[in-house]
Amino acid sequence: MDEHYKDQALVALYDTVNTSRDDFDFYRARLPNLPCRILDIGCGTGTFAVELADAGYTVTGIDPAAAMIAAARAKSGADKVNLVVGEVSDLGHDTSFDAAVMTGHAFQCLLHDDQIVDLFQNVAQRLTGRASFWFETRNPSVKPWTRWTPDRAGPPIALADGHRLQVTHDVQAVEGEYVTFSETYTINEGQEMGSTQSCLRFLTLPAIKALAERAGLFVHTARGDWTGEAFDESSPEIIVELKRSGT
Ligand SMILES: C[S@@+](CC[C@H](N)C(=O)[O-])C[C@H]1O[C@@H](n2cnc3c(N)ncnc32)[C@H](O)[C@@H]1O
């Protein structure tokens, strides 16, 4: 697992760094009406899970990173969410959900086909009838990693304590579907407070379709951005809605 989901200091900065969340509005607009049970996979610091619970959904948030779940549990309103450290396979077979989501490109942390098929199967076993599993992955056709360079870093972020945080990215290797890069956190243009190394997988839509089929799921919808445009090769995102085959 990537260091920045384990390192307490970096986990504490996650919500400050990840503020623009059009994805939450997109998914929320596509969830079934209340009453409704949602599974938030790779829920991280739990922002979406808490937002949904506040709106009346019954939410389980699950993530293998204990530090991310600890941050989620510390949030106001987290007592309304069932927060679990682990994988979907750790949830009992008697649990069922009316929809599942995996936001924040968490899907790209899954590096191997077997991991993905295993996740899809475990989600499928816990979804009711025609329930959907929504997630997104960045579109490899537009090579988003070419913009992950130190000279293209965003402006420094003002922290609550008055310090300024700069986050920069630098790609080390692009090997087929795999992109390895560093993320460096610097305070007040000087003091480096941490640097992590990550590897993400960039799958195409046909590859996702094939893995979904292996798990008894099919791609019901593919969107290309958070306005809901249909996916095409120039889209920034591949936003996927899976359903169980035969439903
Ligand atoms: C970029 S964060 C996204 C967190 C949250 N979903 C959001 O939208 O802010 C990626 C998350 O995926 C989680 N993750 C990593 N490997 C995973 C796996 N195999 N299954 C589920 N989640 C995983 C990480 O622990 C991390 O919390």
PDB file of C-alpha atoms and ligand atoms in Angstrom:
ATOM      1  CA  MET A   1       0.000   0.000   0.000  1.00  0.00           C
ATOM      2  CA  ASP A   2       1.136   3.545  -0.796  1.00  0.00           C
ATOM      3  CA  GLU A   3       3.019   5.302   2.011  1.00  0.00           C
ATOM      4  CA  HIS A   4       0.783   8.358   2.008  1.00  0.00           C
ATOM      5  CA  TYR A   5      -2.160   6.263   3.231  1.00  0.00           C
ATOM      6  CA  LYS A   6      -0.081   4.944   6.141  1.00  0.00           C
ATOM      7  CA  ASP A   7       1.874   8.045   7.220  1.00  0.00           C
ATOM      8  CA  GLN A   8      -0.144   9.882   9.922  1.00  0.00           C
ATOM      9  CA  ALA A   9       1.205  13.327   8.984  1.00  0.00           C
ATOM     10  CA  LEU A  10       0.322  12.896   5.304  1.00  0.00           C
ATOM     11  CA  VAL A  11      -3.072  11.330   6.084  1.00  0.00           C
ATOM     12  CA  ALA A  12      -3.817  14.420   8.213  1.00  0.00           C
ATOM     13  CA  LEU A  13      -3.274  16.574   5.102  1.00  0.00           C
ATOM     14  CA  TYR A  14      -5.415  14.443   2.739  1.00  0.00           C
ATOM     15  CA  ASP A  15      -8.644  16.464   3.020  1.00  0.00           C
ATOM     16  CA  THR A  16      -6.787  19.785   2.760  1.00  0.00           C
ATOM     17  CA  VAL A  17      -5.054  18.711  -0.447  1.00  0.00           C
ATOM     18  CA  ASN A  18      -8.110  17.013  -2.026  1.00  0.00           C
ATOM     19  CA  THR A  19     -10.786  19.701  -1.960  1.00  0.00           C
ATOM     20  CA  SER A  20     -12.411  19.899  -5.380  1.00  0.00           C
ATOM     21  CA  ARG A  21     -14.804  16.938  -5.319  1.00  0.00           C
ATOM     22  CA  ASP A  22     -17.130  17.074  -8.340  1.00  0.00           C
ATOM     23  CA  ASP A  23     -17.022  13.276  -8.213  1.00  0.00           C
ATOM     24  CA  PHE A  24     -19.100  13.235  -5.005  1.00  0.00           C
ATOM     25  CA  ASP A  25     -21.893  15.278  -6.654  1.00  0.00           C
ATOM     26  CA  PHE A  26     -21.774  13.023  -9.736  1.00  0.00           C
ATOM     27  CA  TYR A  27     -22.136   9.788  -7.777  1.00  0.00           C
ATOM     28  CA  ARG A  28     -24.642  11.133  -5.278  1.00  0.00           C
ATOM     29  CA  ALA A  29     -26.962  12.181  -8.108  1.00  0.00           C
ATOM     30  CA  ARG A  30     -26.934   8.589  -9.380  1.00  0.00           C
ATOM     31  CA  LEU A  31     -27.602   6.746  -6.123  1.00  0.00           C
ATOM     32  CA  PRO A  32     -30.977   5.108  -5.495  1.00  0.00           C
ATOM     33  CA  ASN A  33     -33.592   6.921  -3.426  1.00  0.00           C
ATOM     34  CA  LEU A  34     -33.726   6.513   0.351  1.00  0.00           C
ATOM     35  CA  PRO A  35     -33.869   4.211   2.193  1.00  0.00           C
ATOM     36  CA  CYS A  36     -30.664   2.900   0.697  1.00  0.00           C
ATOM     37  CA  ARG A  37     -27.555   1.024   1.845  1.00  0.00           C
ATOM     38  CA  ILE A  38     -24.280   2.195   0.302  1.00  0.00           C
ATOM     39  CA  LEU A  39     -20.868   0.508   0.334  1.00  0.00           C
ATOM     40  CA  ASP A  40     -18.009   3.031  -0.042  1.00  0.00           C
ATOM     41  CA  ILE A  41     -14.916   1.001  -1.021  1.00  0.00           C
ATOM     42  CA  GLY A  42     -11.516   2.596  -0.380  1.00  0.00           C
ATOM     43  CA  CYS A  43     -13.415   5.282   1.537  1.00  0.00           C
ATOM     44  CA  GLY A  44     -10.180   6.847   2.807  1.00  0.00           C
ATOM     45  CA  THR A  45     -10.825   9.698   5.239  1.00  0.00           C
ATOM     46  CA  GLY A  46     -14.559   9.107   4.882  1.00  0.00           C
ATOM     47  CA  THR A  47     -15.674  12.495   3.550  1.00  0.00           C
ATOM     48  CA  PHE A  48     -18.177  11.034   1.064  1.00  0.00           C
ATOM     49  CA  ALA A  49     -19.332   8.334   3.476  1.00  0.00           C
ATOM     50  CA  VAL A  50     -20.115  10.929   6.162  1.00  0.00           C
ATOM     51  CA  GLU A  51     -21.814  13.215   3.616  1.00  0.00           C
ATOM     52  CA  LEU A  52     -24.078  10.336   2.536  1.00  0.00           C
ATOM     53  CA  ALA A  53     -24.844   9.297   6.118  1.00  0.00           C
ATOM     54  CA  ASP A  54     -25.748  12.914   6.916  1.00  0.00           C
ATOM     55  CA  ALA A  55     -28.186  12.789   3.986  1.00  0.00           C
ATOM     56  CA  GLY A  56     -29.902   9.701   5.416  1.00  0.00           C
ATOM     57  CA  TYR A  57     -28.133   6.831   3.635  1.00  0.00           C
ATOM     58  CA  THR A  58     -27.033   3.775   5.581  1.00  0.00           C
ATOM     59  CA  VAL A  59     -23.309   3.697   4.836  1.00  0.00           C
ATOM     60  CA  THR A  60     -20.464   1.242   5.273  1.00  0.00           C
ATOM     61  CA  GLY A  61     -17.035   2.676   4.475  1.00  0.00           C
ATOM     62  CA  ILE A  62     -14.190   0.206   4.082  1.00  0.00           C
ATOM     63  CA  ASP A  63     -10.485   0.781   3.480  1.00  0.00           C
ATOM     64  CA  PRO A  64      -7.375  -1.352   4.048  1.00  0.00           C
ATOM     65  CA  ALA A  65      -5.448   1.673   5.423  1.00  0.00           C
ATOM     66  CA  ALA A  66      -5.931   1.871   9.187  1.00  0.00           C
ATOM     67  CA  ALA A  67      -4.653   5.469   9.319  1.00  0.00           C
ATOM     68  CA  MET A  68      -7.226   6.594   6.733  1.00  0.00           C
ATOM     69  CA  ILE A  69     -10.045   4.910   8.671  1.00  0.00           C
ATOM     70  CA  ALA A  70      -8.750   6.493  11.909  1.00  0.00           C
ATOM     71  CA  ALA A  71      -8.998   9.914  10.226  1.00  0.00           C
ATOM     72  CA  ALA A  72     -12.519   9.054   9.059  1.00  0.00           C
ATOM     73  CA  ARG A  73     -13.559   8.011  12.563  1.00  0.00           C
ATOM     74  CA  ALA A  74     -12.345  11.368  13.920  1.00  0.00           C
ATOM     75  CA  LYS A  75     -14.741  13.300  11.659  1.00  0.00           C
ATOM     76  CA  SER A  76     -17.884  14.905  12.971  1.00  0.00           C
ATOM     77  CA  GLY A  77     -20.789  12.648  11.919  1.00  0.00           C
ATOM     78  CA  ALA A  78     -18.594   9.547  11.542  1.00  0.00           C
ATOM     79  CA  ASP A  79     -20.573   7.811  14.292  1.00  0.00           C
ATOM     80  CA  LYS A  80     -23.380   7.407  11.707  1.00  0.00           C
ATOM     81  CA  VAL A  81     -21.080   5.394   9.367  1.00  0.00           C
ATOM     82  CA  ASN A  82     -20.007   1.779   9.776  1.00  0.00           C
ATOM     83  CA  LEU A  83     -16.250   2.260   9.209  1.00  0.00           C
ATOM     84  CA  VAL A  84     -14.196  -0.886   8.655  1.00  0.00           C
ATOM     85  CA  VAL A  85     -10.475  -1.490   8.155  1.00  0.00           C
ATOM     86  CA  GLY A  86     -10.139  -4.166   5.499  1.00  0.00           C
ATOM     87  CA  GLU A  87     -11.251  -5.447   2.117  1.00  0.00           C
ATOM     88  CA  VAL A  88     -14.775  -6.102   0.820  1.00  0.00           C
ATOM     89  CA  SER A  89     -14.103  -9.841   1.271  1.00  0.00           C
ATOM     90  CA  ASP A  90     -13.895  -9.186   5.030  1.00  0.00           C
ATOM     91  CA  LEU A  91     -17.568  -8.161   5.092  1.00  0.00           C
ATOM     92  CA  GLY A  92     -19.916 -11.034   5.918  1.00  0.00           C
ATOM     93  CA  HIS A  93     -21.785 -12.684   3.057  1.00  0.00           C
ATOM     94  CA  ASP A  94     -25.018 -11.752   4.810  1.00  0.00           C
ATOM     95  CA  THR A  95     -24.354  -8.024   4.217  1.00  0.00           C
ATOM     96  CA  SER A  96     -26.015  -6.521   1.162  1.00  0.00           C
ATOM     97  CA  PHE A  97     -26.024  -3.092  -0.433  1.00  0.00           C
ATOM     98  CA  ASP A  98     -28.220  -1.141  -2.829  1.00  0.00           C
ATOM     99  CA  ALA A  99     -25.168   0.527  -4.440  1.00  0.00           C
ATOM    100  CA  ALA A 100     -21.377   0.534  -4.157  1.00  0.00           C
ATOM    101  CA  VAL A 101     -18.931   3.334  -4.982  1.00  0.00           C
ATOM    102  CA  MET A 102     -15.151   3.552  -5.162  1.00  0.00           C
ATOM    103  CA  THR A 103     -14.120   7.222  -5.436  1.00  0.00           C
ATOM    104  CA  GLY A 104     -10.918   9.246  -5.654  1.00  0.00           C
ATOM    105  CA  HIS A 105      -9.323   6.906  -8.240  1.00  0.00           C
ATOM    106  CA  ALA A 106      -8.902   4.320  -5.469  1.00  0.00           C
ATOM    107  CA  PHE A 107      -9.534   1.695  -8.185  1.00  0.00           C
ATOM    108  CA  GLN A 108      -6.129   2.539  -9.685  1.00  0.00           C
ATOM    109  CA  CYS A 109      -4.454   1.254  -6.499  1.00  0.00           C
ATOM    110  CA  LEU A 110      -5.457  -2.256  -7.613  1.00  0.00           C
ATOM    111  CA  LEU A 111      -2.406  -3.328  -9.586  1.00  0.00           C
ATOM    112  CA  HIS A 112      -3.216  -6.907 -10.616  1.00  0.00           C
ATOM    113  CA  ASP A 113      -6.028  -8.539 -12.611  1.00  0.00           C
ATOM    114  CA  ASP A 114      -6.714 -11.095  -9.884  1.00  0.00           C
ATOM    115  CA  GLN A 115      -7.130  -8.328  -7.275  1.00  0.00           C
ATOM    116  CA  ILE A 116      -9.670  -6.570  -9.499  1.00  0.00           C
ATOM    117  CA  VAL A 117     -11.632  -9.714 -10.365  1.00  0.00           C
ATOM    118  CA  ASP A 118     -11.635 -10.641  -6.676  1.00  0.00           C
ATOM    119  CA  LEU A 119     -12.978  -7.190  -5.744  1.00  0.00           C
ATOM    120  CA  PHE A 120     -15.630  -7.321  -8.496  1.00  0.00           C
ATOM    121  CA  GLN A 121     -16.759 -10.789  -7.374  1.00  0.00           C
ATOM    122  CA  ASN A 122     -16.954  -9.765  -3.749  1.00  0.00           C
ATOM    123  CA  VAL A 123     -18.928  -6.629  -4.605  1.00  0.00           C
ATOM    124  CA  ALA A 124     -21.256  -8.586  -6.923  1.00  0.00           C
ATOM    125  CA  GLN A 125     -22.000 -11.076  -4.135  1.00  0.00           C
ATOM    126  CA  ARG A 126     -23.097  -8.228  -1.866  1.00  0.00           C
ATOM    127  CA  LEU A 127     -25.198  -6.154  -4.286  1.00  0.00           C
ATOM    128  CA  THR A 128     -28.951  -6.530  -4.452  1.00  0.00           C
ATOM    129  CA  GLY A 129     -30.706  -7.230  -7.798  1.00  0.00           C
ATOM    130  CA  ARG A 130     -29.894  -4.517 -10.343  1.00  0.00           C
ATOM    131  CA  ALA A 131     -27.764  -2.473  -7.914  1.00  0.00           C
ATOM    132  CA  SER A 132     -24.788  -0.582  -9.413  1.00  0.00           C
ATOM    133  CA  PHE A 133     -21.088  -0.425  -8.600  1.00  0.00           C
ATOM    134  CA  TRP A 134     -19.689   2.971  -9.642  1.00  0.00           C
ATOM    135  CA  PHE A 135     -15.978   3.831  -9.829  1.00  0.00           C
ATOM    136  CA  GLU A 136     -13.584   5.764 -12.013  1.00  0.00           C
ATOM    137  CA  THR A 137     -10.094   5.495 -13.410  1.00  0.00           C
ATOM    138  CA  ARG A 138      -8.087   8.114 -15.310  1.00  0.00           C
ATOM    139  CA  ASN A 139      -8.143   7.571 -19.083  1.00  0.00           C
ATOM    140  CA  PRO A 140      -4.738   6.261 -20.246  1.00  0.00           C
ATOM    141  CA  SER A 141      -5.381   7.529 -23.809  1.00  0.00           C
ATOM    142  CA  VAL A 142      -4.869  11.134 -22.653  1.00  0.00           C
ATOM    143  CA  LYS A 143      -1.704  10.274 -20.675  1.00  0.00           C
ATOM    144  CA  PRO A 144      -2.524  12.404 -17.595  1.00  0.00           C
ATOM    145  CA  TRP A 145       0.851  11.545 -16.039  1.00  0.00           C
ATOM    146  CA  THR A 146       2.622  13.770 -18.586  1.00  0.00           C
ATOM    147  CA  ARG A 147       1.303  16.723 -16.531  1.00  0.00           C
ATOM    148  CA  TRP A 148       2.614  15.284 -13.243  1.00  0.00           C
ATOM    149  CA  THR A 149       5.810  17.342 -13.246  1.00  0.00           C
ATOM    150  CA  PRO A 150       7.237  19.638 -10.522  1.00  0.00           C
ATOM    151  CA  ASP A 151       6.952  22.686 -12.815  1.00  0.00           C
ATOM    152  CA  ARG A 152       3.186  22.110 -13.196  1.00  0.00           C
ATOM    153  CA  ALA A 153       2.468  22.028  -9.455  1.00  0.00           C
ATOM    154  CA  GLY A 154      -0.575  23.959  -8.277  1.00  0.00           C
ATOM    155  CA  PRO A 155      -0.279  27.003  -6.031  1.00  0.00           C
ATOM    156  CA  PRO A 156       0.730  26.478  -2.384  1.00  0.00           C
ATOM    157  CA  ILE A 157      -2.159  25.554  -0.073  1.00  0.00           C
ATOM    158  CA  ALA A 158      -2.740  27.692   3.036  1.00  0.00           C
ATOM    159  CA  LEU A 159      -2.832  25.473   6.133  1.00  0.00           C
ATOM    160  CA  ALA A 160      -4.881  26.245   9.244  1.00  0.00           C
ATOM    161  CA  ASP A 161      -1.674  26.922  11.215  1.00  0.00           C
ATOM    162  CA  GLY A 162      -0.629  29.668   8.779  1.00  0.00           C
ATOM    163  CA  HIS A 163       1.992  27.598   6.943  1.00  0.00           C
ATOM    164  CA  ARG A 164       1.968  27.068   3.185  1.00  0.00           C
ATOM    165  CA  LEU A 165       2.001  23.544   1.761  1.00  0.00           C
ATOM    166  CA  GLN A 166       3.363  22.761  -1.691  1.00  0.00           C
ATOM    167  CA  VAL A 167       2.650  19.368  -3.260  1.00  0.00           C
ATOM    168  CA  THR A 168       4.670  18.333  -6.313  1.00  0.00           C
ATOM    169  CA  HIS A 169       4.672  15.209  -8.456  1.00  0.00           C
ATOM    170  CA  ASP A 170       7.414  13.643 -10.509  1.00  0.00           C
ATOM    171  CA  VAL A 171       7.066  10.570 -12.703  1.00  0.00           C
ATOM    172  CA  GLN A 172       9.842   7.988 -12.448  1.00  0.00           C
ATOM    173  CA  ALA A 173       8.619   5.333 -14.850  1.00  0.00           C
ATOM    174  CA  VAL A 174       5.837   4.530 -17.292  1.00  0.00           C
ATOM    175  CA  GLU A 175       5.815   0.808 -17.973  1.00  0.00           C
ATOM    176  CA  GLY A 176       2.784  -0.299 -19.980  1.00  0.00           C
ATOM    177  CA  GLU A 177      -0.278   0.241 -17.773  1.00  0.00           C
ATOM    178  CA  TYR A 178       1.821   1.175 -14.730  1.00  0.00           C
ATOM    179  CA  VAL A 179       2.948   4.678 -13.758  1.00  0.00           C
ATOM    180  CA  THR A 180       5.357   5.122 -10.859  1.00  0.00           C
ATOM    181  CA  PHE A 181       5.704   8.609  -9.435  1.00  0.00           C
ATOM    182  CA  SER A 182       6.701  10.507  -6.325  1.00  0.00           C
ATOM    183  CA  GLU A 183       4.604  12.993  -4.385  1.00  0.00           C
ATOM    184  CA  THR A 184       6.574  15.502  -2.307  1.00  0.00           C
ATOM    185  CA  TYR A 185       5.179  17.718   0.448  1.00  0.00           C
ATOM    186  CA  THR A 186       7.099  20.919   1.216  1.00  0.00           C
ATOM    187  CA  ILE A 187       6.263  23.507   3.889  1.00  0.00           C
ATOM    188  CA  ASN A 188       6.947  27.226   3.378  1.00  0.00           C
ATOM    189  CA  GLU A 189       9.049  26.732   0.226  1.00  0.00           C
ATOM    190  CA  GLY A 190      11.774  24.983   2.193  1.00  0.00           C
ATOM    191  CA  GLN A 191      11.191  22.249   4.674  1.00  0.00           C
ATOM    192  CA  GLU A 192      10.365  18.902   3.006  1.00  0.00           C
ATOM    193  CA  MET A 193       7.940  17.068   5.277  1.00  0.00           C
ATOM    194  CA  GLY A 194       7.558  13.909   3.265  1.00  0.00           C
ATOM    195  CA  SER A 195       7.929  12.245  -0.072  1.00  0.00           C
ATOM    196  CA  THR A 196       6.120   9.101  -1.129  1.00  0.00           C
ATOM    197  CA  GLN A 197       6.471   6.719  -4.022  1.00  0.00           C
ATOM    198  CA  SER A 198       3.302   5.391  -5.666  1.00  0.00           C
ATOM    199  CA  CYS A 199       2.363   3.105  -8.514  1.00  0.00           C
ATOM    200  CA  LEU A 200      -1.015   3.366 -10.213  1.00  0.00           C
ATOM    201  CA  ARG A 201      -2.528   1.198 -12.918  1.00  0.00           C
ATOM    202  CA  PHE A 202      -4.192   2.754 -15.969  1.00  0.00           C
ATOM    203  CA  LEU A 203      -6.671   0.361 -17.548  1.00  0.00           C
ATOM    204  CA  THR A 204      -8.602   0.936 -20.767  1.00  0.00           C
ATOM    205  CA  LEU A 205     -12.386   0.529 -20.937  1.00  0.00           C
ATOM    206  CA  PRO A 206     -12.124  -2.738 -22.946  1.00  0.00           C
ATOM    207  CA  ALA A 207      -9.767  -4.133 -20.281  1.00  0.00           C
ATOM    208  CA  ILE A 208     -12.245  -3.184 -17.524  1.00  0.00           C
ATOM    209  CA  LYS A 209     -15.068  -4.793 -19.503  1.00  0.00           C
ATOM    210  CA  ALA A 210     -13.109  -8.043 -19.788  1.00  0.00           C
ATOM    211  CA  LEU A 211     -12.308  -8.134 -16.048  1.00  0.00           C
ATOM    212  CA  ALA A 212     -15.927  -7.335 -15.177  1.00  0.00           C
ATOM    213  CA  GLU A 213     -17.112 -10.239 -17.348  1.00  0.00           C
ATOM    214  CA  ARG A 214     -14.768 -12.599 -15.504  1.00  0.00           C
ATOM    215  CA  ALA A 215     -16.569 -11.589 -12.298  1.00  0.00           C
ATOM    216  CA  GLY A 216     -20.099 -11.940 -13.692  1.00  0.00           C
ATOM    217  CA  LEU A 217     -20.584  -8.181 -14.122  1.00  0.00           C
ATOM    218  CA  PHE A 218     -21.024  -5.965 -17.177  1.00  0.00           C
ATOM    219  CA  VAL A 219     -20.417  -2.305 -17.978  1.00  0.00           C
ATOM    220  CA  HIS A 220     -23.869  -0.736 -17.978  1.00  0.00           C
ATOM    221  CA  THR A 221     -22.650   2.883 -18.374  1.00  0.00           C
ATOM    222  CA  ALA A 222     -19.339   4.599 -19.174  1.00  0.00           C
ATOM    223  CA  ARG A 223     -19.039   8.373 -18.700  1.00  0.00           C
ATOM    224  CA  GLY A 224     -16.039  10.521 -19.516  1.00  0.00           C
ATOM    225  CA  ASP A 225     -16.150  13.400 -17.054  1.00  0.00           C
ATOM    226  CA  TRP A 226     -17.961  14.741 -14.026  1.00  0.00           C
ATOM    227  CA  THR A 227     -20.522  16.600 -16.144  1.00  0.00           C
ATOM    228  CA  GLY A 228     -21.718  13.162 -17.277  1.00  0.00           C
ATOM    229  CA  GLU A 229     -20.559  13.333 -20.913  1.00  0.00           C
ATOM    230  CA  ALA A 230     -20.423   9.954 -22.642  1.00  0.00           C
ATOM    231  CA  PHE A 231     -16.941   8.410 -22.604  1.00  0.00           C
ATOM    232  CA  ASP A 232     -14.738   8.743 -25.670  1.00  0.00           C
ATOM    233  CA  GLU A 233     -11.005   8.326 -26.229  1.00  0.00           C
ATOM    234  CA  SER A 234     -10.320  12.001 -25.375  1.00  0.00           C
ATOM    235  CA  SER A 235     -12.199  11.932 -22.039  1.00  0.00           C
ATOM    236  CA  PRO A 236     -10.196  12.662 -18.880  1.00  0.00           C
ATOM    237  CA  GLU A 237     -11.948   9.912 -16.916  1.00  0.00           C
ATOM    238  CA  ILE A 238     -13.442   6.485 -17.447  1.00  0.00           C
ATOM    239  CA  ILE A 239     -16.396   6.521 -15.044  1.00  0.00           C
ATOM    240  CA  VAL A 240     -17.924   3.074 -14.948  1.00  0.00           C
ATOM    241  CA  GLU A 241     -21.224   1.688 -13.731  1.00  0.00           C
ATOM    242  CA  LEU A 242     -21.150  -2.090 -13.352  1.00  0.00           C
ATOM    243  CA  LYS A 243     -24.160  -4.313 -12.811  1.00  0.00           C
ATOM    244  CA  ARG A 244     -24.552  -8.054 -12.353  1.00  0.00           C
ATOM    245  CA  SER A 245     -24.885  -9.931 -15.648  1.00  0.00           C
ATOM    246  CA  GLY A 246     -28.362 -11.276 -16.269  1.00  0.00           C
ATOM    247  CA  THR A 247     -30.091  -8.630 -14.155  1.00  0.00           C
TER     248      THR A 247
HETATM  249  C1  LIG B   1      -6.882   8.544  -3.272  1.00  0.00           C
HETATM  250  S1  LIG B   1      -7.540   7.710  -1.899  1.00  0.00           S
HETATM  251  C2  LIG B   1      -9.284   7.921  -2.155  1.00  0.00           C
HETATM  252  C3  LIG B   1     -10.027   7.971  -0.837  1.00  0.00           C
HETATM  253  C4  LIG B   1     -11.510   8.291  -0.963  1.00  0.00           C
HETATM  254  N1  LIG B   1     -12.228   7.278  -1.696  1.00  0.00           N
HETATM  255  C5  LIG B   1     -11.724   9.635  -1.608  1.00  0.00           C
HETATM  256  O1  LIG B   1     -12.427   9.728  -2.609  1.00  0.00           O
HETATM  257  O2  LIG B   1     -11.208  10.633  -1.072  1.00  0.00           O
HETATM  258  C6  LIG B   1      -7.276   6.013  -2.328  1.00  0.00           C
HETATM  259  C7  LIG B   1      -7.757   5.069  -1.241  1.00  0.00           C
HETATM  260  O3  LIG B   1      -7.743   3.720  -1.761  1.00  0.00           O
HETATM  261  C8  LIG B   1      -7.379   2.892  -0.701  1.00  0.00           C
HETATM  262  N2  LIG B   1      -6.930   1.590  -1.212  1.00  0.00           N
HETATM  263  C9  LIG B   1      -5.682   1.197  -1.524  1.00  0.00           C
HETATM  264  N3  LIG B   1      -5.672  -0.092  -1.905  1.00  0.00           N
HETATM  265  C10 LIG B   1      -6.967  -0.510  -1.844  1.00  0.00           C
HETATM  266  C11 LIG B   1      -7.628  -1.745  -2.094  1.00  0.00           C
HETATM  267  N4  LIG B   1      -6.950  -2.827  -2.498  1.00  0.00           N
HETATM  268  N5  LIG B   1      -8.959  -1.822  -1.892  1.00  0.00           N
HETATM  269  C12 LIG B   1      -9.664  -0.733  -1.486  1.00  0.00           C
HETATM  270  N6  LIG B   1      -9.089   0.467  -1.223  1.00  0.00           N
HETATM  271  C13 LIG B   1      -7.767   0.567  -1.405  1.00  0.00           C
HETATM  272  C14 LIG B   1      -6.298   3.668   0.027  1.00  0.00           C
HETATM  273  O4  LIG B   1      -6.070   3.159   1.327  1.00  0.00           O
HETATM  274  C15 LIG B   1      -6.880   5.060   0.003  1.00  0.00           C
HETATM  275  O5  LIG B   1      -7.645   5.343   1.141  1.00  0.00           O
END
